[in-house]
PDB file of N, CA, C and O in Angstrom:
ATOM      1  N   UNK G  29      -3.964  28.257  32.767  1.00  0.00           N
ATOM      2  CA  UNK G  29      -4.469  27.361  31.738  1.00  0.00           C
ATOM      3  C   UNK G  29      -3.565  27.471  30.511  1.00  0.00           C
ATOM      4  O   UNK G  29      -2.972  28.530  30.305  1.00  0.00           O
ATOM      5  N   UNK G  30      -3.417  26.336  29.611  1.00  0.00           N
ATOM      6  CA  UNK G  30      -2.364  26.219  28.928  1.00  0.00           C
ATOM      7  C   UNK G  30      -2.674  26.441  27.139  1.00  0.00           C
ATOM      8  O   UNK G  30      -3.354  25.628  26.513  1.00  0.00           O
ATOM      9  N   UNK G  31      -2.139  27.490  26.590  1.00  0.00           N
ATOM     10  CA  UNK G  31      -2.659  27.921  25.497  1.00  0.00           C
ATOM     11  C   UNK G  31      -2.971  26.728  24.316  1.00  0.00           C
ATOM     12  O   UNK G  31      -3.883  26.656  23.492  1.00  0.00           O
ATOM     13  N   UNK G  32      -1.897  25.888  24.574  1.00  0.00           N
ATOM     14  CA  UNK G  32      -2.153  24.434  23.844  1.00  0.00           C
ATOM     15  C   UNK G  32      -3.608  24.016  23.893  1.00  0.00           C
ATOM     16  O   UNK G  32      -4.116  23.583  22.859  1.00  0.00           O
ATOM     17  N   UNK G  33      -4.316  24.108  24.997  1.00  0.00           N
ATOM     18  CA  UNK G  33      -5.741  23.173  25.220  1.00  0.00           C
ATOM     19  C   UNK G  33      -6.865  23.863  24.551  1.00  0.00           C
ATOM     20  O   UNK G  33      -8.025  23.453  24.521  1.00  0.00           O
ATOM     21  N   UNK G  34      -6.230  25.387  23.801  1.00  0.00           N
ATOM     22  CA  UNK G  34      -7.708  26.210  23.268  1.00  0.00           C
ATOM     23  C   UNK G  34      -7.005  25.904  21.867  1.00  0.00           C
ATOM     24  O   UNK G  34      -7.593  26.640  21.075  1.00  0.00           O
ATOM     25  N   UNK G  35      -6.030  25.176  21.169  1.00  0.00           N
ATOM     26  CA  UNK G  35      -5.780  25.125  19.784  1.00  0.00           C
ATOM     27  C   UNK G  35      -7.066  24.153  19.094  1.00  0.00           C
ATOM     28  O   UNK G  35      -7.700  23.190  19.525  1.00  0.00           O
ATOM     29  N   UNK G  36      -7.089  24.793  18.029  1.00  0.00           N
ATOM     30  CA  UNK G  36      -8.125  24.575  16.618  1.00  0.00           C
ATOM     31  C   UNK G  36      -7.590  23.922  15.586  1.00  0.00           C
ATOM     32  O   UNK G  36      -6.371  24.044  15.463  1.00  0.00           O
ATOM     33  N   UNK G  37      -8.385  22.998  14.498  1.00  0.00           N
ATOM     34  CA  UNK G  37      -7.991  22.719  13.426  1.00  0.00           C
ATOM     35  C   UNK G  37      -7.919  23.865  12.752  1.00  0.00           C
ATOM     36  O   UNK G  37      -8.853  24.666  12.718  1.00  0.00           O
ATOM     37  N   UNK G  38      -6.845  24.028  12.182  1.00  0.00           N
ATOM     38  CA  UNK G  38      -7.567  25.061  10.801  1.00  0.00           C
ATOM     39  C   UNK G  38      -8.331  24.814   9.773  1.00  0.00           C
ATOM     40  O   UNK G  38      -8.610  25.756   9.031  1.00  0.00           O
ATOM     41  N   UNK G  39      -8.690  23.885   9.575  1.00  0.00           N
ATOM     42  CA  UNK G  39      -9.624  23.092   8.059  1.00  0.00           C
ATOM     43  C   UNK G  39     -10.871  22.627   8.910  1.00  0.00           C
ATOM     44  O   UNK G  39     -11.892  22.461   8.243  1.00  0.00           O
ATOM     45  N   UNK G  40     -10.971  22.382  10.304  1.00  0.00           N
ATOM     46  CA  UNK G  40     -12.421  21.860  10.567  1.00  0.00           C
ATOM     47  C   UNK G  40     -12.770  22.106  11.999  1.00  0.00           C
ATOM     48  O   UNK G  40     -13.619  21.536  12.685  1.00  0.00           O
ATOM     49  N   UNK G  41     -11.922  23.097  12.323  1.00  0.00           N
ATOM     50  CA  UNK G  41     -12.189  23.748  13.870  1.00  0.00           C
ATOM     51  C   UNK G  41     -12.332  22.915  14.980  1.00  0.00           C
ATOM     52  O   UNK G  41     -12.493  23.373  16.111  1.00  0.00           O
ATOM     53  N   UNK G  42     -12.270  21.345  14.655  1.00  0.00           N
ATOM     54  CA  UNK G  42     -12.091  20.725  16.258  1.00  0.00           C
ATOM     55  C   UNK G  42     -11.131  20.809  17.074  1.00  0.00           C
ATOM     56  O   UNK G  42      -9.991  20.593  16.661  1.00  0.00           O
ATOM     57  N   UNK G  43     -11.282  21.026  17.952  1.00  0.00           N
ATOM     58  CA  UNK G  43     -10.387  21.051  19.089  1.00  0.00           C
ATOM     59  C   UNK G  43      -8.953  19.772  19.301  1.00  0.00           C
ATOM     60  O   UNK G  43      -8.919  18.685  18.725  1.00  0.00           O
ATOM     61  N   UNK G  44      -8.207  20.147  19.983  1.00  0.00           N
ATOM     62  CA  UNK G  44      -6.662  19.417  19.916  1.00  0.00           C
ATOM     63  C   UNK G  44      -7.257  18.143  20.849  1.00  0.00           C
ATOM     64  O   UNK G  44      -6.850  16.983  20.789  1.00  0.00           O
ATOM     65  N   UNK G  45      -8.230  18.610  21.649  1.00  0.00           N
ATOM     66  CA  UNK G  45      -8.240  17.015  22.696  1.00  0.00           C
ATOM     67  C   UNK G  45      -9.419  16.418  21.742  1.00  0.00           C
ATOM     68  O   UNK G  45      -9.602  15.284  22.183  1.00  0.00           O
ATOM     69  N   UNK G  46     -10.402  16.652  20.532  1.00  0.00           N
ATOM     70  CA  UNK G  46     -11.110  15.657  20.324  1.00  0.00           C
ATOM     71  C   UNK G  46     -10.641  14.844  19.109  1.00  0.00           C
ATOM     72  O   UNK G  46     -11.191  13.844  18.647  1.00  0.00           O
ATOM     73  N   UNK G  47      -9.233  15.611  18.559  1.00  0.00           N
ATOM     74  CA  UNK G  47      -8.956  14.316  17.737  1.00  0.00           C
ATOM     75  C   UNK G  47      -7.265  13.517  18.086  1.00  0.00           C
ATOM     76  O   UNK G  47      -6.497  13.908  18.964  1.00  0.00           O
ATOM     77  N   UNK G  48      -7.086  12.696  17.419  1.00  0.00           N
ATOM     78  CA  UNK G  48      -6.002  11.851  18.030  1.00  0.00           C
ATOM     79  C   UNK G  48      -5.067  12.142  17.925  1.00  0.00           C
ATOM     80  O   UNK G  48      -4.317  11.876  18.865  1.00  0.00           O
ATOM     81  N   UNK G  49      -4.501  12.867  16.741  1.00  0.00           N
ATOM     82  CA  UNK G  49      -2.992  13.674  16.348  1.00  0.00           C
ATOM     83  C   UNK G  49      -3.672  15.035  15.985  1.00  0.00           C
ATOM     84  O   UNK G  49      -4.815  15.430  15.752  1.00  0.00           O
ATOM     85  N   UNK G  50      -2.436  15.548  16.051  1.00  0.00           N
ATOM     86  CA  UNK G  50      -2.630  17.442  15.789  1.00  0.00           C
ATOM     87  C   UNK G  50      -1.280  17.596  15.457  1.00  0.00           C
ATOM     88  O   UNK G  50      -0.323  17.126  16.070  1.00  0.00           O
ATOM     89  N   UNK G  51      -1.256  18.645  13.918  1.00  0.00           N
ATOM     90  CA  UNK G  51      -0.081  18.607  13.556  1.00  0.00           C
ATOM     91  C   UNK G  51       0.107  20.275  13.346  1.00  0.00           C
ATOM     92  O   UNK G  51      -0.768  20.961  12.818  1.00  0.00           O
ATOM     93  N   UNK G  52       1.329  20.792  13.821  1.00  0.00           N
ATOM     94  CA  UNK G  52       1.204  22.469  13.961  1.00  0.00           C
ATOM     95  C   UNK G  52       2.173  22.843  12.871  1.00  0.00           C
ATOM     96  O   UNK G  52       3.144  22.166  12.529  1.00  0.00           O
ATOM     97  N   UNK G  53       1.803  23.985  12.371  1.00  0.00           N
ATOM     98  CA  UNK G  53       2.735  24.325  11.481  1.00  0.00           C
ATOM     99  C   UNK G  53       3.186  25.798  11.753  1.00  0.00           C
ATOM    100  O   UNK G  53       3.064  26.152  12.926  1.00  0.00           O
ATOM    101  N   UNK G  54       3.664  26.676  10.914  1.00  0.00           N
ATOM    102  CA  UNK G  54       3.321  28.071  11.329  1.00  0.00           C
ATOM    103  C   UNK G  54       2.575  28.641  11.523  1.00  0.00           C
ATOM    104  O   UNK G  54       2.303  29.128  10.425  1.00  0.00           O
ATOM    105  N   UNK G  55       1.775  29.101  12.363  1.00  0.00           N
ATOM    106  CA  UNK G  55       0.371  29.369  12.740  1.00  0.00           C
ATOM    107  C   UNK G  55      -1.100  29.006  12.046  1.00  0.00           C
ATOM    108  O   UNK G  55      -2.134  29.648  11.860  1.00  0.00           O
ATOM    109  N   UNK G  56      -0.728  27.855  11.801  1.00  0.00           N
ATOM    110  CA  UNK G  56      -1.663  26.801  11.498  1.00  0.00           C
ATOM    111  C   UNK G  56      -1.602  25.217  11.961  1.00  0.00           C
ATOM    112  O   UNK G  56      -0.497  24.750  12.235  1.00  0.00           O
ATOM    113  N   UNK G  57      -2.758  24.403  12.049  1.00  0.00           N
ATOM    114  CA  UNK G  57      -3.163  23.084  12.920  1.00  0.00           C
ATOM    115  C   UNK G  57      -3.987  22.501  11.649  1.00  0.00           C
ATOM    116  O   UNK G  57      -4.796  22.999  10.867  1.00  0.00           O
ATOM    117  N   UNK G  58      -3.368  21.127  11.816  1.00  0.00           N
ATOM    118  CA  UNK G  58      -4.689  20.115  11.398  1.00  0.00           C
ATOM    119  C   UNK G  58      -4.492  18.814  11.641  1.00  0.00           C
ATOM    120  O   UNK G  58      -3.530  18.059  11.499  1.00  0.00           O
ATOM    121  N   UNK G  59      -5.334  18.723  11.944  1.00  0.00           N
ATOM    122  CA  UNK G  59      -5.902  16.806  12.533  1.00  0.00           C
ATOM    123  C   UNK G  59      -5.643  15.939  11.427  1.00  0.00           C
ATOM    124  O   UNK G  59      -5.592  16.170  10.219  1.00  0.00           O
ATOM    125  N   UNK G  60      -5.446  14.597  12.281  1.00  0.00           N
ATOM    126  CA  UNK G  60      -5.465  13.075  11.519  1.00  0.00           C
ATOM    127  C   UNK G  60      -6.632  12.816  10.803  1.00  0.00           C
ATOM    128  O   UNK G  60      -6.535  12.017   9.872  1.00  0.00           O
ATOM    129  N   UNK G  61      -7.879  13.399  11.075  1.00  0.00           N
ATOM    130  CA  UNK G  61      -8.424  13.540  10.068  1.00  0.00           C
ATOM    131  C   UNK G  61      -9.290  14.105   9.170  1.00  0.00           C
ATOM    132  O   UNK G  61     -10.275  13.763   8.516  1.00  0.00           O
ATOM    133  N   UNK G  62      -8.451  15.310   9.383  1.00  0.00           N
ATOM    134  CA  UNK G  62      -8.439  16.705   7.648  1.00  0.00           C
ATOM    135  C   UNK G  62      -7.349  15.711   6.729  1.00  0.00           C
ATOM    136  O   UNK G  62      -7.349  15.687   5.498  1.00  0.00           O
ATOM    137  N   UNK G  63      -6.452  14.926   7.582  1.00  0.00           N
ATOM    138  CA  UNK G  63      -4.987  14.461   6.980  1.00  0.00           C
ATOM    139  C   UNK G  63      -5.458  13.365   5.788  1.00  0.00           C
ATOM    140  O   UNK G  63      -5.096  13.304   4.613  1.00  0.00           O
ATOM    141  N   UNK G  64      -6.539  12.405   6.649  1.00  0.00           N
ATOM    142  CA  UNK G  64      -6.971  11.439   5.911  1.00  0.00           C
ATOM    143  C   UNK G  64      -8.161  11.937   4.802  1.00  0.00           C
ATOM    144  O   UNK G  64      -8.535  11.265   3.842  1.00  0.00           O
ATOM    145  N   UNK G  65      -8.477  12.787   5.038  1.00  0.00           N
ATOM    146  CA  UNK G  65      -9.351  13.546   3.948  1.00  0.00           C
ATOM    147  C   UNK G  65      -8.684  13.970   2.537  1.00  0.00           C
ATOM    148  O   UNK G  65      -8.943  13.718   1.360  1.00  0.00           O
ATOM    149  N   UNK G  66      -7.616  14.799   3.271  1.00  0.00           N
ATOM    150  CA  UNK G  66      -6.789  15.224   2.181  1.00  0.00           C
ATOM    151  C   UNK G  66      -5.930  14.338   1.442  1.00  0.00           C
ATOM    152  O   UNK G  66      -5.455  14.872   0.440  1.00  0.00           O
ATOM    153  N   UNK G  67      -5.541  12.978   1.662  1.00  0.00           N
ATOM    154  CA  UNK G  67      -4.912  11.852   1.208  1.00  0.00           C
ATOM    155  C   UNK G  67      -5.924  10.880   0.341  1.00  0.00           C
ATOM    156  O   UNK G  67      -5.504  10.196  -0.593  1.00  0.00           O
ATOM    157  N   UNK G  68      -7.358  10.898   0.770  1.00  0.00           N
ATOM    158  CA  UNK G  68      -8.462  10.571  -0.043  1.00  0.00           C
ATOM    159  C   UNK G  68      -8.257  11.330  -1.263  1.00  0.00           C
ATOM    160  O   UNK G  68      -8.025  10.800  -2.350  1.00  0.00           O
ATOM    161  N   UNK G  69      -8.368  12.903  -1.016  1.00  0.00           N
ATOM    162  CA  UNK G  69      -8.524  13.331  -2.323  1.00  0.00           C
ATOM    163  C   UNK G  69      -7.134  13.557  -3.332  1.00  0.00           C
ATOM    164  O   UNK G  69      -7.171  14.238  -4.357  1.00  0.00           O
ATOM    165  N   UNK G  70      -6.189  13.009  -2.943  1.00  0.00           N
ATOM    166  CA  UNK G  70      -4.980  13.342  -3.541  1.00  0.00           C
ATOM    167  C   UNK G  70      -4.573  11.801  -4.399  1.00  0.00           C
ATOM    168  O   UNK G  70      -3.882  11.636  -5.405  1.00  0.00           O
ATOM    169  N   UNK G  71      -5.364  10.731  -3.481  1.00  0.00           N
ATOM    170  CA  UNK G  71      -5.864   9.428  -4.167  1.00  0.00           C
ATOM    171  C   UNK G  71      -6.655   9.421  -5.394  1.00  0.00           C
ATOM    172  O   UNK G  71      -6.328   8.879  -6.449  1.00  0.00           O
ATOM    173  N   UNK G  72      -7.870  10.161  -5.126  1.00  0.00           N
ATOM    174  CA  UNK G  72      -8.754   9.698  -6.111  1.00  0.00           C
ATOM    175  C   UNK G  72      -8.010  10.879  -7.584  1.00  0.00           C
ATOM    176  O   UNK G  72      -8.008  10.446  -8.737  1.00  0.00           O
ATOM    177  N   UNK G  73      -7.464  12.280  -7.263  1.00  0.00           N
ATOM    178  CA  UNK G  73      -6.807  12.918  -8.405  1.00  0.00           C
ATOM    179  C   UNK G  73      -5.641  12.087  -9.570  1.00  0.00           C
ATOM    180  O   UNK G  73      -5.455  12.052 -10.786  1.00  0.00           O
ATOM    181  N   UNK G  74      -4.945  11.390  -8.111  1.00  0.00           N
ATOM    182  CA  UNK G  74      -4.180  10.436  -8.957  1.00  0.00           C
ATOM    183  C   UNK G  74      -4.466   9.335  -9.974  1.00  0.00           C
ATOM    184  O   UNK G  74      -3.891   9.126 -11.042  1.00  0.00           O
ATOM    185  N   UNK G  75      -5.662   8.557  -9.308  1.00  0.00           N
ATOM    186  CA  UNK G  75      -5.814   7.742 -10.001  1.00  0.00           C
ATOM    187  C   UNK G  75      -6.838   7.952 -11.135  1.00  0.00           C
ATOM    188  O   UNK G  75      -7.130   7.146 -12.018  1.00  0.00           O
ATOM    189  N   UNK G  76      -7.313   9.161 -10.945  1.00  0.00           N
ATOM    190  CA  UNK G  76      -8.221   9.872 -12.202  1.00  0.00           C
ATOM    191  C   UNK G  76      -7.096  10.351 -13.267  1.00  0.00           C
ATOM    192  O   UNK G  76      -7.419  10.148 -14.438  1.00  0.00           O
ATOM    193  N   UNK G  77      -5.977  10.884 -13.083  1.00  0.00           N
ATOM    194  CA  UNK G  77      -4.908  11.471 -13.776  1.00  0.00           C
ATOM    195  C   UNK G  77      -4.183   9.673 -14.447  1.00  0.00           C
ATOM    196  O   UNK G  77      -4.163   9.272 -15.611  1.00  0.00           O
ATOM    197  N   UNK G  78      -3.812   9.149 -13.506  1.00  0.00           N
ATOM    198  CA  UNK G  78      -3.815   7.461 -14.862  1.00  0.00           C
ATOM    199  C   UNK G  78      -4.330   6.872 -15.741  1.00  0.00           C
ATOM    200  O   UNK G  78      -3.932   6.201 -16.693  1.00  0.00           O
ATOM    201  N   UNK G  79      -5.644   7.296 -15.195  1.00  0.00           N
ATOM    202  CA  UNK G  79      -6.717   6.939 -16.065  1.00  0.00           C
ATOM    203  C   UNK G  79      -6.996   7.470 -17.221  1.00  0.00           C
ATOM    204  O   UNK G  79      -7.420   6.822 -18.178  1.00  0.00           O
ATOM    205  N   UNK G  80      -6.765   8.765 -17.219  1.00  0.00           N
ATOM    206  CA  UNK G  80      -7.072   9.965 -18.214  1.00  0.00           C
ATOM    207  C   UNK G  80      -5.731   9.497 -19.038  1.00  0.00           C
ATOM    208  O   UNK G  80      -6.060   9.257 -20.199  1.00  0.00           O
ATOM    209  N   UNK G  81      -4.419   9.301 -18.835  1.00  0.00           N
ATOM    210  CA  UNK G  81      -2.888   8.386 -19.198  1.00  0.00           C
ATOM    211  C   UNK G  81      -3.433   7.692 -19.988  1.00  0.00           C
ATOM    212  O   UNK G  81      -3.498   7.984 -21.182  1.00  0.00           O
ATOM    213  N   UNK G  82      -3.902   6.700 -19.510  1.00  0.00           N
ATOM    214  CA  UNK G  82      -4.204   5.414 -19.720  1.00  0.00           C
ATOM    215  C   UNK G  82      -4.802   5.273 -21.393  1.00  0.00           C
ATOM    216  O   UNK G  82      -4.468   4.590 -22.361  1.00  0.00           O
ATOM    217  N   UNK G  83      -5.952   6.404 -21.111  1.00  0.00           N
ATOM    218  CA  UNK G  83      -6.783   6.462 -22.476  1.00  0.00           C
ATOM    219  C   UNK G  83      -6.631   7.118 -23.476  1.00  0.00           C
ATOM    220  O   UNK G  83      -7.375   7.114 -24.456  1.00  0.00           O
ATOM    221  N   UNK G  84      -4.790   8.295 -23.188  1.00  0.00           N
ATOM    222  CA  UNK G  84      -4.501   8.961 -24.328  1.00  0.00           C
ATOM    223  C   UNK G  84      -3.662   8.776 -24.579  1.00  0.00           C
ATOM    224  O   UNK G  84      -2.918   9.555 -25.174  1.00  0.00           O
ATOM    225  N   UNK G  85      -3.359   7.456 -24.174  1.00  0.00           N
ATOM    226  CA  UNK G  85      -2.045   6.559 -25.274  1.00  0.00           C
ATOM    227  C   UNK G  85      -2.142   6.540 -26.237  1.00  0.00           C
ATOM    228  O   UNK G  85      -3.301   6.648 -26.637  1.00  0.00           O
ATOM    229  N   UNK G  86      -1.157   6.408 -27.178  1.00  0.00           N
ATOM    230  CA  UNK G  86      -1.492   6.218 -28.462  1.00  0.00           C
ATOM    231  C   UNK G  86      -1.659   5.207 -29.040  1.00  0.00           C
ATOM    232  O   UNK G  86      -0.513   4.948 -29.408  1.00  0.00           O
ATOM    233  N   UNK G  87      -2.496   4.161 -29.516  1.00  0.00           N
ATOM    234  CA  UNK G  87      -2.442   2.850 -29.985  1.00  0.00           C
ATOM    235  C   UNK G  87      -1.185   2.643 -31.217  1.00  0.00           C
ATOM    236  O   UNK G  87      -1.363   3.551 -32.029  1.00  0.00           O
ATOM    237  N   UNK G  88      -0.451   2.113 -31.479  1.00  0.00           N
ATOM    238  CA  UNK G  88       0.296   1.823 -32.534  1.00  0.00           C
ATOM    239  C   UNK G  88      -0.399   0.790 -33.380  1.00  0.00           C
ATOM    240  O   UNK G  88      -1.021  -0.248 -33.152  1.00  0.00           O
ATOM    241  N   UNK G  89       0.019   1.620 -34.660  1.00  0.00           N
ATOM    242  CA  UNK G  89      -1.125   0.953 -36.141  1.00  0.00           C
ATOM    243  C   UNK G  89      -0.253  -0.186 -36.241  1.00  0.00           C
ATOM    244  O   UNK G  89       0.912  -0.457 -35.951  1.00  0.00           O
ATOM    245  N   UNK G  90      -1.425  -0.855 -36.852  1.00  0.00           N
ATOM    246  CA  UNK G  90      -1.438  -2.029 -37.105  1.00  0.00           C
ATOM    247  C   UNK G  90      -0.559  -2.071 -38.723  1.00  0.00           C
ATOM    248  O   UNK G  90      -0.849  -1.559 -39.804  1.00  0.00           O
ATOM    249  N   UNK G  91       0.440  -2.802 -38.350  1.00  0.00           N
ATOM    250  CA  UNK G  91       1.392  -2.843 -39.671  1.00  0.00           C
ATOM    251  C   UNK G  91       0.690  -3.455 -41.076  1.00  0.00           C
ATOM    252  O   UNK G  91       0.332  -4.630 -41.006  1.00  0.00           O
ATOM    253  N   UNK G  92       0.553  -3.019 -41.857  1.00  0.00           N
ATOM    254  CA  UNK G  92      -0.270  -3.384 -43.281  1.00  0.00           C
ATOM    255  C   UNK G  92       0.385  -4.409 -44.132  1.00  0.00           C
ATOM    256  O   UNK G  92       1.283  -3.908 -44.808  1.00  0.00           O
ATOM    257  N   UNK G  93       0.252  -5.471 -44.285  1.00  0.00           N
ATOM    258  CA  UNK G  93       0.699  -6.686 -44.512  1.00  0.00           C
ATOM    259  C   UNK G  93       0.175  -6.429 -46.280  1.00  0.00           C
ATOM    260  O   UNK G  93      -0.997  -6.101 -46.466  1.00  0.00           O
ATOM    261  N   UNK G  94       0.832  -6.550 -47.127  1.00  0.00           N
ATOM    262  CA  UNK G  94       1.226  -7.267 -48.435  1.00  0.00           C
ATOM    263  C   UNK G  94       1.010  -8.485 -48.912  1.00  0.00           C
ATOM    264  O   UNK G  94       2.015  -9.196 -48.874  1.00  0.00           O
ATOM    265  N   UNK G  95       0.402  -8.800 -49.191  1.00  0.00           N
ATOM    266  CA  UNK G  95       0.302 -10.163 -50.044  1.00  0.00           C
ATOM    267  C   UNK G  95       0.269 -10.104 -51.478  1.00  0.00           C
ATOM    268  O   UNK G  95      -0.414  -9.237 -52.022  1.00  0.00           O
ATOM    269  N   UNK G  96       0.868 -10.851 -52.084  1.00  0.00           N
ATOM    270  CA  UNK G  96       1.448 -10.398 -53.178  1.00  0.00           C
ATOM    271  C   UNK G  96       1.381 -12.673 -53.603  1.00  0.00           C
ATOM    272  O   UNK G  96       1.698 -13.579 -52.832  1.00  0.00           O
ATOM    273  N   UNK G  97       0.826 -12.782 -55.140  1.00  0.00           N
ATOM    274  CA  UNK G  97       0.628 -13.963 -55.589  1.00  0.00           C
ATOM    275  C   UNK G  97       1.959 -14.089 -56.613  1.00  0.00           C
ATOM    276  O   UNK G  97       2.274 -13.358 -57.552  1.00  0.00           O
ATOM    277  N   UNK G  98       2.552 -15.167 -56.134  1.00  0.00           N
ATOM    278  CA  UNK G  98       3.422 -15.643 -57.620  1.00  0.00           C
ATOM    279  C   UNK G  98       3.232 -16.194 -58.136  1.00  0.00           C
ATOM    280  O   UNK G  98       3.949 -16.396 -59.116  1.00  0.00           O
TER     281      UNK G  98
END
C-alpha cells in the first residue's frame, strides 16, 4: 500500500483522495480548499488595509480666498 494514499491536510486533516488538489511541501500538505480559505482571508485583510488607506488620507485644505473691495 502506497504511503501517498494515508497523506493528510495539515490545516484540516482530510485525506489526499477527498479533495481535488493536494499541495506538499516539506513535510507538510494542504488542499484546494485550506488554499481557497486562505486567499478569502488574505482578500478580506487587503481590502480592510485600503480601506483603513482610504480614510487616513489627508484631505488638502481648502485654499482661503481674499476678497478685498476697491
Amino acid at each position: 500500500m502506497s504511503h501517498d494514499k494515508h497523506l493528510r491536510c495539515s490545516f484540516c486533516g482530510k485525506s489526499k483522495d477527498s479533495v481535488r488538489k493536494f499541495i506538499s511541501g516539506p513535510s507538510v500538505y494542504i488542499c484546494n480548499e485550506c488554499i481557497a480559505l486562505c486567499n478569502e482571508i488574505l482578500a478580506e485583510d487587503e481590502e480592510r488595509e485600503v480601506s483603513e488607506a482610504i480614510t487616513q488620507v489627508p484631505t488638502r485644505p481648502r485654499s482661503k480666498r481674499c476678497w478685498t473691495s476697491t
